[in-house]
PDB file of C-alpha atoms in Angstrom:
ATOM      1  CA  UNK A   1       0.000   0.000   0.000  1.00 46.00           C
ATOM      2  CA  UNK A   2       1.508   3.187  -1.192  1.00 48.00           C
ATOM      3  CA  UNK A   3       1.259   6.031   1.659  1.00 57.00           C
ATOM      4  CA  UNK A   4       1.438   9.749   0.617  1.00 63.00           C
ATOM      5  CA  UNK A   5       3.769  11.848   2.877  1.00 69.00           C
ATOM      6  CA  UNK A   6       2.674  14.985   1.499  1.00 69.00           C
ATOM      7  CA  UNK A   7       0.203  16.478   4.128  1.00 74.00           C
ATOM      8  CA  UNK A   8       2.979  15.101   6.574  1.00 76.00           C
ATOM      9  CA  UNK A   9       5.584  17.276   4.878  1.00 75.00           C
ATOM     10  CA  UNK A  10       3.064  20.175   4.136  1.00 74.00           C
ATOM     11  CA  UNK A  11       2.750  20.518   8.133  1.00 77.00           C
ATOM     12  CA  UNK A  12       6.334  20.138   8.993  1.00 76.00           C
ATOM     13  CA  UNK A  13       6.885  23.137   6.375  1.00 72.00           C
ATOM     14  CA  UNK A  14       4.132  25.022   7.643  1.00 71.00           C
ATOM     15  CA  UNK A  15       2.349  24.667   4.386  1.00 67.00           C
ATOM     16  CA  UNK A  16       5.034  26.543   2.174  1.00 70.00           C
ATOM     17  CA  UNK A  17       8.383  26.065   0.943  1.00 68.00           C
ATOM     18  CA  UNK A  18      10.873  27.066   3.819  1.00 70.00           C
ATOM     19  CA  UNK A  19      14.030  29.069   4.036  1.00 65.00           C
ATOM     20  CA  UNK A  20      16.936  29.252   6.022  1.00 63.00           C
ATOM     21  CA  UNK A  21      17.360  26.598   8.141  1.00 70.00           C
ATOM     22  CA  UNK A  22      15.985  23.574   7.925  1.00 73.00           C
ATOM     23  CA  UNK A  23      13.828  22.579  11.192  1.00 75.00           C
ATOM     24  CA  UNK A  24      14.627  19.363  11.526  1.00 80.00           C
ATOM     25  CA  UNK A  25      18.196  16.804  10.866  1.00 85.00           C
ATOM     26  CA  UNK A  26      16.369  13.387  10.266  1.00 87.00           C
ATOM     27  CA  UNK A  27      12.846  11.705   8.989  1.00 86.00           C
ATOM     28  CA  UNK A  28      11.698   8.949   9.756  1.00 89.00           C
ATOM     29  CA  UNK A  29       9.428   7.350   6.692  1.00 86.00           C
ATOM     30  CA  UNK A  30       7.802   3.748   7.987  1.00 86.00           C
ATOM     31  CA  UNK A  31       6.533   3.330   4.389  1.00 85.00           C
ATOM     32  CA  UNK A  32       7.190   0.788   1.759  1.00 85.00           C
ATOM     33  CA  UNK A  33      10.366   1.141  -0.787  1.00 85.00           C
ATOM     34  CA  UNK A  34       7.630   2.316  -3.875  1.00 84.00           C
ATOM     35  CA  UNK A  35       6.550   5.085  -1.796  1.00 85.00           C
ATOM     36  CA  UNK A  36       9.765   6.624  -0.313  1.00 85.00           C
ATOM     37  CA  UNK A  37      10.927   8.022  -4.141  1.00 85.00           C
ATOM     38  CA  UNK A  38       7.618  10.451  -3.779  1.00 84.00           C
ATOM     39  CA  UNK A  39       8.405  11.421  -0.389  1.00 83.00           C
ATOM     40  CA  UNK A  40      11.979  12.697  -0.949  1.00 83.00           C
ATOM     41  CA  UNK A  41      11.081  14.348  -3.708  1.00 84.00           C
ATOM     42  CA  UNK A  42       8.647  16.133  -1.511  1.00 82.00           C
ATOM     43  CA  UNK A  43      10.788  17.447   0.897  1.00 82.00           C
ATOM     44  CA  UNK A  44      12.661  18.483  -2.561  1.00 81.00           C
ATOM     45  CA  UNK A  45       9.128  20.613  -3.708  1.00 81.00           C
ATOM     46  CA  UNK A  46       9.061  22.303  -0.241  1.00 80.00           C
ATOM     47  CA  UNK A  47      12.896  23.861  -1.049  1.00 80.00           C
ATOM     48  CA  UNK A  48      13.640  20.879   2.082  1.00 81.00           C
ATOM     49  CA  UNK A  49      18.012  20.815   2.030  1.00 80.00           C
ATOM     50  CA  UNK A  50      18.300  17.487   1.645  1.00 80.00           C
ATOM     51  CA  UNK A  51      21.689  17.397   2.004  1.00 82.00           C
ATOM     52  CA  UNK A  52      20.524  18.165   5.884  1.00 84.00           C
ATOM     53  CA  UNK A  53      17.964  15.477   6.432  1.00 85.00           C
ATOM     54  CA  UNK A  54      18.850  11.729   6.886  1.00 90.00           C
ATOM     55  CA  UNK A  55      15.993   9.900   6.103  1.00 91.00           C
ATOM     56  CA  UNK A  56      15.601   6.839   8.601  1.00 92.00           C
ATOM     57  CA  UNK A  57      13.610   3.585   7.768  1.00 91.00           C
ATOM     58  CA  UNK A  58      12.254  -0.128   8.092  1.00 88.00           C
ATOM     59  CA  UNK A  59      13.155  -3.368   6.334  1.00 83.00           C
ATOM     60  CA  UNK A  60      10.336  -2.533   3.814  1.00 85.00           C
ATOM     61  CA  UNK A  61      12.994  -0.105   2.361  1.00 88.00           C
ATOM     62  CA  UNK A  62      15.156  -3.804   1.517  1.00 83.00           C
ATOM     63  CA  UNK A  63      14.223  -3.565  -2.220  1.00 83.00           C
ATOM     64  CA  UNK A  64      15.982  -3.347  -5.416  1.00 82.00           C
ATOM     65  CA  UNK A  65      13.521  -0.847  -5.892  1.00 84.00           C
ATOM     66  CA  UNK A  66      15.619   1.507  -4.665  1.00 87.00           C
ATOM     67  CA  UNK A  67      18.692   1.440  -6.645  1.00 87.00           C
ATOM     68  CA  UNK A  68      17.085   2.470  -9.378  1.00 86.00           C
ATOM     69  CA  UNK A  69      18.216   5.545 -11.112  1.00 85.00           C
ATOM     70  CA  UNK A  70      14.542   7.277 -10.440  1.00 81.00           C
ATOM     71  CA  UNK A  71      15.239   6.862  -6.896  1.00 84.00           C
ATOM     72  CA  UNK A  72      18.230   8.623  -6.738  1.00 84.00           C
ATOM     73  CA  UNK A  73      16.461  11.309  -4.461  1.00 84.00           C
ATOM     74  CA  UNK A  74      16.897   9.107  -1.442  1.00 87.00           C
ATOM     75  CA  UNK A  75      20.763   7.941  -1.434  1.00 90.00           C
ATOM     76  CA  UNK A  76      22.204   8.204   1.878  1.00 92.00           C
ATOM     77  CA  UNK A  77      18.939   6.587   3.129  1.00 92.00           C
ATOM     78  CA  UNK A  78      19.525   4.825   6.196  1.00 94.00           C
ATOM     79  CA  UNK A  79      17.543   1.494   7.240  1.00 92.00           C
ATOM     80  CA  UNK A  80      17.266  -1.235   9.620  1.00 87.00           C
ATOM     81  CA  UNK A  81      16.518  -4.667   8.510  1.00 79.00           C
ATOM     82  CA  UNK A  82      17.165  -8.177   8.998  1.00 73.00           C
ATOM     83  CA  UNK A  83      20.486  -9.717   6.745  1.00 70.00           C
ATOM     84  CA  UNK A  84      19.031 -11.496   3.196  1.00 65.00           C
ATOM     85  CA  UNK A  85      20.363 -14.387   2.704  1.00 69.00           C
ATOM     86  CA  UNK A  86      21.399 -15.835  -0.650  1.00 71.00           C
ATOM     87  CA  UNK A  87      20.169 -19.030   0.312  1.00 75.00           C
ATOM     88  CA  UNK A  88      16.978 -18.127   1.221  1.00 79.00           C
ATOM     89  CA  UNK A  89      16.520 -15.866  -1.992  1.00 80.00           C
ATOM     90  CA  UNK A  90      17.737 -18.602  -4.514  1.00 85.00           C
ATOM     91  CA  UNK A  91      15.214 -21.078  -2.678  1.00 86.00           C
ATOM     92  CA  UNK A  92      12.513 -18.746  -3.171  1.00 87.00           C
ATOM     93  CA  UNK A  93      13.159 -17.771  -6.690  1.00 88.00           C
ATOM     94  CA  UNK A  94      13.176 -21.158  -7.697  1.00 91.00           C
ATOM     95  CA  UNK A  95      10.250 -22.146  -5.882  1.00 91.00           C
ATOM     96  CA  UNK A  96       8.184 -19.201  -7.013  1.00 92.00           C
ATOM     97  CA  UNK A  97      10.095 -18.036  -9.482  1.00 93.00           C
ATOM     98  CA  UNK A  98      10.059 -14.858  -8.526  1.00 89.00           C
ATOM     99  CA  UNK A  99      12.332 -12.777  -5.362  1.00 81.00           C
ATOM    100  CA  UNK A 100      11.004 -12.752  -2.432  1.00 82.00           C
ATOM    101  CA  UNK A 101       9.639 -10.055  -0.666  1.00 76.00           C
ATOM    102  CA  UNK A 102      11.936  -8.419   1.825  1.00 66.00           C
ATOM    103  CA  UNK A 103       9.810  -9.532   4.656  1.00 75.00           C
ATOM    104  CA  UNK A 104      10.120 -12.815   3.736  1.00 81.00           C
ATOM    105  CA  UNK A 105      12.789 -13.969   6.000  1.00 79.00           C
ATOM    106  CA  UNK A 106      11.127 -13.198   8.985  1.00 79.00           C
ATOM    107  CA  UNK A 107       7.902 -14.847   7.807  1.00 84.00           C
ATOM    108  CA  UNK A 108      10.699 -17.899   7.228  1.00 86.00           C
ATOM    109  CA  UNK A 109      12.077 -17.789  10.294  1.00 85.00           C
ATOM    110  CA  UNK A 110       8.578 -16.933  12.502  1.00 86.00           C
ATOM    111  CA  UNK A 111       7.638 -20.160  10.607  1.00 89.00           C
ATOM    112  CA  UNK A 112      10.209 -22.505  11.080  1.00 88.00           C
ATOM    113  CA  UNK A 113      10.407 -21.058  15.251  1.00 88.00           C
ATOM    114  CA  UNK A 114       6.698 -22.271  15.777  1.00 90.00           C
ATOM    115  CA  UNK A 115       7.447 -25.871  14.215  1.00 90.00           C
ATOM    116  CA  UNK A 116      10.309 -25.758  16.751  1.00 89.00           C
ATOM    117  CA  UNK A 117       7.705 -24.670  19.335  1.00 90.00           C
ATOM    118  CA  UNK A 118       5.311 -27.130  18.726  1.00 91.00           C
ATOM    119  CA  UNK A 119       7.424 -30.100  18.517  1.00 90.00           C
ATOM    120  CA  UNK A 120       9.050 -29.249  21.648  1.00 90.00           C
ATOM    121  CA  UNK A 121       5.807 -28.335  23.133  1.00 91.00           C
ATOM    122  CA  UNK A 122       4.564 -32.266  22.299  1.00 91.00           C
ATOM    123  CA  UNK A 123       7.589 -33.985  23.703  1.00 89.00           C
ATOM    124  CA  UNK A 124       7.979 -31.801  26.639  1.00 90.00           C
ATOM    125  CA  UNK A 125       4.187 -30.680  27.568  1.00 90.00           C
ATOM    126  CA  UNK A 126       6.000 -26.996  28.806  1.00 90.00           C
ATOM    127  CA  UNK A 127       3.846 -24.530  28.525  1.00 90.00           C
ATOM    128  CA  UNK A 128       4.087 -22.816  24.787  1.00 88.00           C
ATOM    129  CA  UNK A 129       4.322 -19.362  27.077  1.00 88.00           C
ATOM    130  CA  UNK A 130       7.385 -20.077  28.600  1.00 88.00           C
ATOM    131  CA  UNK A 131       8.977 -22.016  25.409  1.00 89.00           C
ATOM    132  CA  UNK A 132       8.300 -18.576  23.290  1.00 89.00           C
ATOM    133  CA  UNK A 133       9.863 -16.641  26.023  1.00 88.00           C
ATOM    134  CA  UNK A 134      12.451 -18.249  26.665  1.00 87.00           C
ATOM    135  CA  UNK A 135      15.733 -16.067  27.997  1.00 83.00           C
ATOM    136  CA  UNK A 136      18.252 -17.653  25.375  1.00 83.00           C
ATOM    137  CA  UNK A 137      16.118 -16.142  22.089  1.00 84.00           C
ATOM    138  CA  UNK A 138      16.197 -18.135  18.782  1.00 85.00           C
ATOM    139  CA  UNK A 139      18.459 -18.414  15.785  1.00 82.00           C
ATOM    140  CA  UNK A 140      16.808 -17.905  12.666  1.00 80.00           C
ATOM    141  CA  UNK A 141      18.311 -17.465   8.868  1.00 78.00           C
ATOM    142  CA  UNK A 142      18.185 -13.919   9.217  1.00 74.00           C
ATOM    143  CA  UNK A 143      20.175 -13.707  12.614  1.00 75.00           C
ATOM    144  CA  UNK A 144      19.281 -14.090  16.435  1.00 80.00           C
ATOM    145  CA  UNK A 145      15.651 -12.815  18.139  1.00 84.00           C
ATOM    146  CA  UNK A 146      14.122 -13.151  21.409  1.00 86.00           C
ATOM    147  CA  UNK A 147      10.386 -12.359  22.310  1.00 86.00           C
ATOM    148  CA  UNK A 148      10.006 -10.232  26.238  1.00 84.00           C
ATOM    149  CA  UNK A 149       7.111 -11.046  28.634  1.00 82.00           C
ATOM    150  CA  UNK A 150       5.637  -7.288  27.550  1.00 86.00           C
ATOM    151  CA  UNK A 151       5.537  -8.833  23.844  1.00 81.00           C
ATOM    152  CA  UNK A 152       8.295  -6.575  22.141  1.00 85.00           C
ATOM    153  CA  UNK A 153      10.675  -8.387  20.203  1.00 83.00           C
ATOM    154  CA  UNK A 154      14.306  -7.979  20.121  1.00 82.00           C
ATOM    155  CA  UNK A 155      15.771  -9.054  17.103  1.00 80.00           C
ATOM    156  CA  UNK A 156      19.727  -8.717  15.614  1.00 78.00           C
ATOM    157  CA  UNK A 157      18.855  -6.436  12.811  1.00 80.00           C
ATOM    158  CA  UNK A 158      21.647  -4.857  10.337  1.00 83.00           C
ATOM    159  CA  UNK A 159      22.041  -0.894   9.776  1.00 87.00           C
ATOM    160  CA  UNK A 160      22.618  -0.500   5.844  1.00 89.00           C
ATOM    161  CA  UNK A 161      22.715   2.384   3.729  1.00 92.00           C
ATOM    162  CA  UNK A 162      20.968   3.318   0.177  1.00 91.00           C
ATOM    163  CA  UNK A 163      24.271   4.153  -2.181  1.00 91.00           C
ATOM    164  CA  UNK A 164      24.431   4.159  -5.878  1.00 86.00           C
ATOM    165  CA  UNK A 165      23.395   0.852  -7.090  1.00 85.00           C
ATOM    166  CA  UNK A 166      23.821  -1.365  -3.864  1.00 86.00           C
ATOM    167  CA  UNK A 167      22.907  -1.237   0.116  1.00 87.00           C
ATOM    168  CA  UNK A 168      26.126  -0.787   2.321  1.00 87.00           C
ATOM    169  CA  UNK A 169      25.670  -2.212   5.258  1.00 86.00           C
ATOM    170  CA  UNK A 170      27.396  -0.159   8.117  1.00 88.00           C
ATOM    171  CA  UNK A 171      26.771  -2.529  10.691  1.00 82.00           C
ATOM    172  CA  UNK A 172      25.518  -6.068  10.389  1.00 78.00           C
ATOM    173  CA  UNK A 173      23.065  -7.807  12.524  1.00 74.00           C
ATOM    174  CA  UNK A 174      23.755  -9.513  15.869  1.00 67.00           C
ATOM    175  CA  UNK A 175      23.905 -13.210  14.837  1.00 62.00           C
ATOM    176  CA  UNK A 176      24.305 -14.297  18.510  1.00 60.00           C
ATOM    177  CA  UNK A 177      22.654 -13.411  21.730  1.00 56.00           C
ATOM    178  CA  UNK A 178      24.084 -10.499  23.850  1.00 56.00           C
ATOM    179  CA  UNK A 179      25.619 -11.463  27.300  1.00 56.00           C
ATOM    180  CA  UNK A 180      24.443  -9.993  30.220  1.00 59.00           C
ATOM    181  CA  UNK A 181      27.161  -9.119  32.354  1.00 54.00           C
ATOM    182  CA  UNK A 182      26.511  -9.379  35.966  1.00 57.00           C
ATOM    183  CA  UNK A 183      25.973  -6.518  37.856  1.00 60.00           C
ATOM    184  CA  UNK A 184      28.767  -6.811  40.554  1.00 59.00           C
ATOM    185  CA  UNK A 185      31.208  -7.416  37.450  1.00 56.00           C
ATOM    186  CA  UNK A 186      33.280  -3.969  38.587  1.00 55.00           C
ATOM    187  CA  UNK A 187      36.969  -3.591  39.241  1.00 54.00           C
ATOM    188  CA  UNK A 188      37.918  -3.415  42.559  1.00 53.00           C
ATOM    189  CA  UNK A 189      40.838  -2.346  44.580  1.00 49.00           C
ATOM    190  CA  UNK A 190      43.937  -0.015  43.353  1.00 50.00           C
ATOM    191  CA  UNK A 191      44.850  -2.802  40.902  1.00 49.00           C
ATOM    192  CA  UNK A 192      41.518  -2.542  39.031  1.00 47.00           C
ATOM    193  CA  UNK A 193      40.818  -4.831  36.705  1.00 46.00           C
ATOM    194  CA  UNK A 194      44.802  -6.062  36.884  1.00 45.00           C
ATOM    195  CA  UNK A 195      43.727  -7.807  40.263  1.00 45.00           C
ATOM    196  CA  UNK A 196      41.802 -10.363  38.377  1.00 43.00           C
ATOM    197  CA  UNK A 197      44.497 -11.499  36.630  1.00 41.00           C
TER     198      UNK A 197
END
């Protein structure tokens, strides 16, 4: 579903094209790849320096889509999203012989976790509640994710840029859980940390 940024843009410029200074230093566009072409070049239609704005968004914005020449409006682009995998794409394509969509990996992986679930939920008859929460997270194709009690989800997601013809990813996703470190874990003492050793 294409969404229109343009009253959203209208409002942050007041309703005409601005000048001086632009009000704000990033935007943060939720919307699918097809859509985000229209709404740089509507920060471009309300004189918007766009030079000045880093436009921030989702793993819809995962799309070849946006390498395209027409969407050169938006390089610099930064997104979070989970890491495609070859495998998974050259699965799909020959499957359905056609890419997959970028949210396919975590449909992949939210698939193959509840066959996990549910055969560990027959041998073990632990409650599915305490399986789906469980501290340790999962490991799925597109990296590591854990579901909290308060039903967020954490998930290792990589940072990646829109450049000329390719996504550079600037940081890659956490592929294995984080380690708590104990909350005692200080150095003590005038050796500090040396009197562990």
């Amino acid at each position: 579903q294409n969404v229109d940024l343009g009253a959203s843009v209208r409002q942050l410029a007041g309703g005409k094209p601005i000048s001086g200074t632009t009000p704000f230093a990033a935007l943060f566009a939720p919307i699918p790849a097809a859509t985000v072409p229209m709404a740089a070049s509507q920060l471009a239609f309300y004189d918007f320096d766009r030079a000045k704005i880093q436009l921030l968004g989702t793993g819809l914005w995962q799309d070849e889509a946006l390498l395209a020449p027409s969407a050169r409006g938006i390089r610099g682009g930064v997104f979070a999203g989970p890491t495609q995998t070859t495998a998974l794409t050259e699965d799909f394509t020959k499957a359905f012989n056609t890419a997959p969509h970028s949210m396919a990996l975590q449909g992949y992986d939210v698939t193959r976790l509840l066959l996990q679930v549910a055969g560990e939920r027959a041998w073990s008859g632990r409650d599915i509640k305490l399986l789906l929460n469980r501290p340790e997270g999962f490991y799925g194709m597109g990296g590591y994710f854990r579901f909290q009690a308060n039903g967020l989800t954490e998930r290792g997601m990589a940072l990646a840029r829109v450049d000329e013809g390719a996504f550079h990813v600037l940081q890659p996703a956490l592929t294995m859980a984080p380690l708590p470190l104990p909350a005692n874990l200080l150095p003590s003492g005038p050796q500090g940390w040396g009197g562990w050793w």
